[in-house]
mmCIF file of C-alpha atoms and ligand atoms in Angstrom:
data_model
loop_
_atom_site.group_PDB
_atom_site.id
_atom_site.type_symbol
_atom_site.label_atom_id
_atom_site.label_comp_id
_atom_site.label_asym_id
_atom_site.label_seq_id
_atom_site.Cartn_x
_atom_site.Cartn_y
_atom_site.Cartn_z
ATOM 1 C CA MET A 1 57.590 120.440 159.035
ATOM 2 C CA ALA A 2 55.210 118.997 161.586
ATOM 3 C CA TYR A 3 53.819 122.419 162.410
ATOM 4 C CA LYS A 4 52.183 123.071 159.045
ATOM 5 C CA PHE A 5 48.478 122.356 159.292
ATOM 6 C CA LYS A 6 47.462 120.209 156.390
ATOM 7 C CA GLU A 7 43.874 120.444 155.291
ATOM 8 C CA GLU A 8 43.500 116.842 156.320
ATOM 9 C CA TYR A 9 40.985 116.258 159.012
ATOM 10 C CA ASN A 10 40.751 113.295 161.309
ATOM 11 C CA ILE A 11 37.532 111.550 160.276
ATOM 12 C CA GLU A 12 36.568 110.544 163.810
ATOM 13 C CA VAL A 13 37.116 114.058 165.173
ATOM 14 C CA THR A 14 35.231 115.586 162.245
ATOM 15 C CA ASP A 15 32.301 113.183 162.713
ATOM 16 C CA GLY A 16 32.149 113.778 166.461
ATOM 17 C CA LEU A 17 32.202 117.546 166.092
ATOM 18 C CA GLN A 18 29.645 117.462 163.281
ATOM 19 C CA GLU A 19 27.195 115.608 165.492
ATOM 20 C CA ASN A 20 27.621 118.270 168.144
ATOM 21 C CA TYR A 21 27.230 121.134 165.682
ATOM 22 C CA ARG A 22 24.005 119.514 164.440
ATOM 23 C CA ASN A 23 22.743 119.555 168.029
ATOM 24 C CA ILE A 24 23.737 123.212 168.422
ATOM 25 C CA LEU A 25 21.912 124.179 165.230
ATOM 26 C CA GLU A 26 18.815 122.298 166.351
ATOM 27 C CA GLY A 27 19.193 123.826 169.812
ATOM 28 C CA ILE A 28 18.991 127.340 168.411
ATOM 29 C CA GLY A 29 15.957 126.430 166.341
ATOM 30 C CA GLU A 30 17.558 126.036 162.910
ATOM 31 C CA ASP A 31 16.217 123.719 160.248
ATOM 32 C CA ILE A 32 19.251 121.509 159.678
ATOM 33 C CA SER A 33 17.887 120.187 156.388
ATOM 34 C CA ARG A 34 17.713 123.536 154.603
ATOM 35 C CA GLU A 35 20.175 124.035 151.783
ATOM 36 C CA GLY A 36 22.405 126.703 153.329
ATOM 37 C CA ILE A 37 22.737 124.816 156.613
ATOM 38 C CA GLU A 38 22.935 121.230 155.381
ATOM 39 C CA LYS A 39 26.741 121.194 155.187
ATOM 40 C CA THR A 40 27.313 123.635 158.045
ATOM 41 C CA PRO A 41 28.093 120.988 160.698
ATOM 42 C CA GLU A 42 30.885 119.647 158.503
ATOM 43 C CA ARG A 43 32.180 123.130 157.652
ATOM 44 C CA ALA A 44 32.060 124.271 161.266
ATOM 45 C CA SER A 45 33.788 121.099 162.394
ATOM 46 C CA LYS A 46 36.658 121.700 159.976
ATOM 47 C CA ALA A 47 36.856 125.387 160.853
ATOM 48 C CA MET A 48 37.057 124.543 164.558
ATOM 49 C CA GLN A 49 39.845 122.037 163.939
ATOM 50 C CA PHE A 50 41.720 124.684 161.963
ATOM 51 C CA LEU A 51 41.270 127.284 164.692
ATOM 52 C CA THR A 52 42.542 124.935 167.376
ATOM 53 C CA GLN A 53 45.400 123.350 165.438
ATOM 54 C CA GLY A 54 47.888 124.832 167.916
ATOM 55 C CA TYR A 55 47.229 121.942 170.320
ATOM 56 C CA LYS A 56 49.097 119.688 167.877
ATOM 57 C CA MET A 57 52.036 122.017 167.437
ATOM 58 C CA ASP A 58 55.196 122.482 169.405
ATOM 59 C CA GLY A 59 56.802 125.923 169.645
ATOM 60 C CA GLU A 60 60.188 124.607 170.738
ATOM 61 C CA THR A 61 60.480 122.394 167.646
ATOM 62 C CA ILE A 62 59.580 125.320 165.400
ATOM 63 C CA LEU A 63 62.206 127.632 166.877
ATOM 64 C CA LYS A 64 64.886 124.937 166.824
ATOM 65 C CA GLU A 65 64.371 124.438 163.089
ATOM 66 C CA ALA A 66 65.934 127.825 162.397
ATOM 67 C CA MET A 67 68.318 128.811 165.179
ATOM 68 C CA PHE A 68 71.621 130.031 163.832
ATOM 69 C CA ARG A 69 74.842 130.718 165.724
ATOM 70 C CA GLU A 70 75.482 134.447 165.445
ATOM 71 C CA SER A 71 77.341 136.986 167.601
ATOM 72 C CA TYR A 72 74.795 139.811 167.038
ATOM 73 C CA ASP A 73 73.681 140.833 170.484
ATOM 74 C CA GLU A 74 71.453 143.855 169.957
ATOM 75 C CA MET A 75 67.695 143.864 170.317
ATOM 76 C CA VAL A 76 65.701 142.139 167.556
ATOM 77 C CA VAL A 77 62.089 143.328 167.305
ATOM 78 C CA VAL A 78 59.282 141.818 165.232
ATOM 79 C CA LYS A 79 56.218 143.953 165.652
ATOM 80 C CA ASP A 80 52.625 144.029 164.445
ATOM 81 C CA ILE A 81 52.266 140.247 164.160
ATOM 82 C CA GLU A 82 48.565 139.733 163.595
ATOM 83 C CA LEU A 83 46.963 137.091 165.750
ATOM 84 C CA TYR A 84 43.593 135.396 165.973
ATOM 85 C CA SER A 85 42.641 133.391 169.016
ATOM 86 C CA MET A 86 39.496 132.352 170.884
ATOM 87 C CA CYS A 87 38.661 133.052 174.483
ATOM 88 C CA GLU A 88 38.258 129.960 176.585
ATOM 89 C CA HIS A 89 35.244 131.404 178.377
ATOM 90 C CA HIS A 90 32.897 131.986 175.440
ATOM 91 C CA MET A 91 34.760 130.414 172.535
ATOM 92 C CA LEU A 92 34.487 133.728 170.698
ATOM 93 C CA PRO A 93 37.398 135.300 168.841
ATOM 94 C CA PHE A 94 39.833 137.775 170.214
ATOM 95 C CA PHE A 95 42.319 139.255 167.807
ATOM 96 C CA GLY A 96 44.951 141.921 167.458
ATOM 97 C CA LYS A 97 48.708 142.220 167.294
ATOM 98 C CA ALA A 98 51.706 140.750 169.039
ATOM 99 C CA HIS A 99 55.058 142.493 169.331
ATOM 100 C CA ILE A 100 58.093 140.386 170.202
ATOM 101 C CA ALA A 101 61.679 141.308 170.993
ATOM 102 C CA TYR A 102 64.670 139.310 172.100
ATOM 103 C CA ILE A 103 68.343 139.956 172.712
ATOM 104 C CA PRO A 104 70.380 137.081 171.265
ATOM 105 C CA ASN A 105 72.716 135.066 173.415
ATOM 106 C CA GLY A 106 74.839 133.339 170.766
ATOM 107 C CA HIS A 107 71.907 132.417 168.528
ATOM 108 C CA ILE A 108 69.462 134.294 166.340
ATOM 109 C CA VAL A 109 66.269 132.710 165.045
ATOM 110 C CA GLY A 110 64.644 132.771 161.597
ATOM 111 C CA LEU A 111 62.306 135.750 161.757
ATOM 112 C CA SER A 112 59.255 133.861 160.468
ATOM 113 C CA LYS A 113 59.508 131.465 163.392
ATOM 114 C CA LEU A 114 58.369 134.140 165.843
ATOM 115 C CA PRO A 115 54.945 134.637 164.165
ATOM 116 C CA ARG A 116 54.718 130.847 163.904
ATOM 117 C CA VAL A 117 55.194 130.566 167.666
ATOM 118 C CA VAL A 118 52.445 133.155 168.130
ATOM 119 C CA ASP A 119 50.114 130.924 166.082
ATOM 120 C CA VAL A 120 51.053 127.795 168.050
ATOM 121 C CA PHE A 121 49.639 129.363 171.192
ATOM 122 C CA ALA A 122 46.927 131.526 169.607
ATOM 123 C CA ARG A 123 45.303 128.624 167.769
ATOM 124 C CA ARG A 124 43.788 127.178 170.915
ATOM 125 C CA LEU A 125 41.311 128.292 173.539
ATOM 126 C CA GLN A 126 43.125 130.970 175.475
ATOM 127 C CA VAL A 127 43.056 133.975 177.718
ATOM 128 C CA GLN A 128 45.203 136.863 176.538
ATOM 129 C CA GLU A 129 47.380 136.775 179.646
ATOM 130 C CA ARG A 130 48.281 133.092 179.227
ATOM 131 C CA LEU A 131 48.835 133.540 175.490
ATOM 132 C CA THR A 132 51.361 136.298 176.271
ATOM 133 C CA HIS A 133 53.070 134.152 178.879
ATOM 134 C CA ASP A 134 53.154 131.016 176.698
ATOM 135 C CA ILE A 135 54.898 132.857 173.859
ATOM 136 C CA LEU A 136 57.345 134.508 176.255
ATOM 137 C CA GLU A 137 58.285 131.304 178.041
ATOM 138 C CA CYS A 138 58.621 129.276 174.847
ATOM 139 C CA ILE A 139 61.163 131.731 173.426
ATOM 140 C CA ASN A 140 62.933 132.092 176.767
ATOM 141 C CA LYS A 141 63.243 128.345 177.358
ATOM 142 C CA THR A 142 64.245 127.411 173.819
ATOM 143 C CA MET A 143 66.605 130.227 172.850
ATOM 144 C CA LYS A 144 67.861 131.206 176.295
ATOM 145 C CA PRO A 145 68.287 134.796 175.055
ATOM 146 C CA LYS A 146 69.721 137.633 177.154
ATOM 147 C CA GLY A 147 66.192 138.986 177.267
ATOM 148 C CA VAL A 148 62.758 138.532 175.736
ATOM 149 C CA ALA A 149 59.680 140.741 175.653
ATOM 150 C CA VAL A 150 56.137 140.157 174.398
ATOM 151 C CA VAL A 151 53.318 142.694 174.152
ATOM 152 C CA ILE A 152 49.851 141.783 172.901
ATOM 153 C CA GLU A 153 47.113 144.261 172.043
ATOM 154 C CA ALA A 154 43.736 142.688 171.309
ATOM 155 C CA VAL A 155 40.008 143.188 171.171
ATOM 156 C CA HIS A 156 37.615 140.535 172.441
ATOM 157 C CA MET A 157 34.424 139.724 170.581
ATOM 158 C CA CYS A 158 32.870 138.465 173.807
ATOM 159 C CA MET A 159 33.058 142.043 175.087
ATOM 160 C CA MET A 160 31.846 143.545 171.808
ATOM 161 C CA MET A 161 29.073 141.342 170.418
ATOM 162 C CA ARG A 162 27.589 140.359 173.763
ATOM 163 C CA GLY A 163 28.099 140.913 177.489
ATOM 164 C CA VAL A 164 29.147 144.487 178.207
ATOM 165 C CA GLN A 165 29.033 145.338 174.465
ATOM 166 C CA LYS A 166 31.925 147.767 174.492
ATOM 167 C CA GLN A 167 33.211 148.437 170.975
ATOM 168 C CA ASN A 168 36.205 150.644 171.691
ATOM 169 C CA SER A 169 38.100 148.974 174.476
ATOM 170 C CA ALA A 170 41.310 147.119 173.764
ATOM 171 C CA THR A 171 43.375 145.017 176.154
ATOM 172 C CA THR A 172 47.155 145.154 176.415
ATOM 173 C CA THR A 173 49.191 142.430 178.098
ATOM 174 C CA SER A 174 52.944 142.167 178.371
ATOM 175 C CA GLY A 175 55.751 140.044 179.712
ATOM 176 C CA PHE A 176 59.449 140.760 180.141
ATOM 177 C CA ARG A 177 62.365 138.502 180.995
ATOM 178 C CA GLY A 178 66.104 139.038 181.444
ATOM 179 C CA GLN A 179 67.454 142.386 180.221
ATOM 180 C CA PHE A 180 63.917 143.634 179.496
ATOM 181 C CA GLU A 181 63.331 143.719 183.219
ATOM 182 C CA LYS A 182 65.608 146.803 183.173
ATOM 183 C CA ILE A 183 63.576 149.932 182.587
ATOM 184 C CA GLU A 184 65.869 151.426 179.860
ATOM 185 C CA THR A 185 65.778 148.262 177.729
ATOM 186 C CA ARG A 186 62.045 147.884 178.206
ATOM 187 C CA ASN A 187 61.510 151.532 177.219
ATOM 188 C CA GLU A 188 63.637 151.126 174.093
ATOM 189 C CA PHE A 189 61.431 148.195 173.052
ATOM 190 C CA LEU A 190 58.217 150.058 173.834
ATOM 191 C CA LYS A 191 59.467 153.028 171.816
ATOM 192 C CA LEU A 192 60.351 150.831 168.857
ATOM 193 C CA ILE A 193 56.940 149.157 168.756
ATOM 194 C CA SER A 194 55.136 152.478 168.923
ATOM 195 C CA SER A 195 56.993 153.896 165.880
ATOM 196 C CA ASN A 196 55.249 153.866 162.530
ATOM 197 C CA LEU A 197 58.240 152.539 160.628
ATOM 198 C CA LYS A 198 57.107 149.671 158.378
HETATM 199 N N1 GTP B 1 41.343 138.045 181.967
HETATM 200 C C1 GTP B 1 40.727 137.716 180.833
HETATM 201 N N2 GTP B 1 39.397 137.659 180.815
HETATM 202 C C2 GTP B 1 38.807 137.335 179.648
HETATM 203 C C3 GTP B 1 39.500 137.050 178.486
HETATM 204 N N3 GTP B 1 38.599 136.771 177.513
HETATM 205 C C4 GTP B 1 37.393 136.888 178.074
HETATM 206 N N4 GTP B 1 37.499 137.233 179.378
HETATM 207 C C5 GTP B 1 36.509 137.497 180.424
HETATM 208 O O1 GTP B 1 36.129 136.309 181.056
HETATM 209 C C6 GTP B 1 35.083 136.660 181.956
HETATM 210 C C7 GTP B 1 34.145 135.520 182.207
HETATM 211 O O2 GTP B 1 33.276 135.985 183.182
HETATM 212 P P1 GTP B 1 31.905 135.288 183.624
HETATM 213 O O3 GTP B 1 31.211 136.198 184.597
HETATM 214 O O4 GTP B 1 32.205 133.887 184.052
HETATM 215 O O5 GTP B 1 31.139 135.180 182.236
HETATM 216 P P2 GTP B 1 29.936 136.073 181.697
HETATM 217 O O6 GTP B 1 28.771 135.981 182.610
HETATM 218 O O7 GTP B 1 29.710 135.659 180.275
HETATM 219 O O8 GTP B 1 30.554 137.531 181.789
HETATM 220 P P3 GTP B 1 30.301 138.833 180.921
HETATM 221 O O9 GTP B 1 31.234 138.771 179.732
HETATM 222 O O10 GTP B 1 30.655 139.969 181.836
HETATM 223 O O11 GTP B 1 28.862 138.835 180.497
HETATM 224 C C8 GTP B 1 34.457 137.916 181.353
HETATM 225 O O12 GTP B 1 34.717 138.980 182.235
HETATM 226 C C9 GTP B 1 35.222 138.116 180.037
HETATM 227 O O13 GTP B 1 35.359 139.479 179.676
HETATM 228 C C10 GTP B 1 40.930 137.106 178.544
HETATM 229 O O14 GTP B 1 41.645 136.854 177.576
HETATM 230 N N5 GTP B 1 41.484 137.439 179.734
HETATM 231 ZN ZN1 ZN B 2 35.153 135.530 176.342
#
């Protein structure tokens, strides 16, 4: 169960980050001794460790914990997996949904492991394209399915709160391997993820 983030923080990392957060607060003109801010460096340090816990996780190990031999060879789709990540350019959140499909090749995987793999790669500094690719390749390499597809739809705070300040634009990225490279299979997946069935 190495992938479960325990609320245990490395003291040296926490101390190092706290020092830096103190500098940031001073840098923006905050009074670091006022009551509301006093503990903020420690809180922010722990929050940042939580949000980047994916660096310590391994997607392959997670998938292998629940791969079961099974002859089912139709498409399996897990859609609307919520994700929270941070862009590597501004360290601001981007968030949205991931949709994953695979076609088994002798093995199925525990359904919860797919959202866990999303978190492994989302809980780091990312760009949406690489996040999509990381998830795709992890599933492809570990499960060797007949096909795998990943679509991510997300909004980026760095485009909303600052910069171009566009509130209504969303970004879609996708990746397809194996049988999903065929247009009919890809279309079936895209149709399934656009249905409202919950
Ligand atoms: N391709 C891609 N770009 C991203 C992602 N997240 C943020 N960005 C972009 O990264 C770019 C960084 O561009 P720079 O010109 O170096 O940074 P900047 O001056 O802050 O740019 P603006 O955001 O346009 O103000 C921006 O265009 C962001 O919109 C992502 O996941 N994928
Ligand atoms: Zn950004």
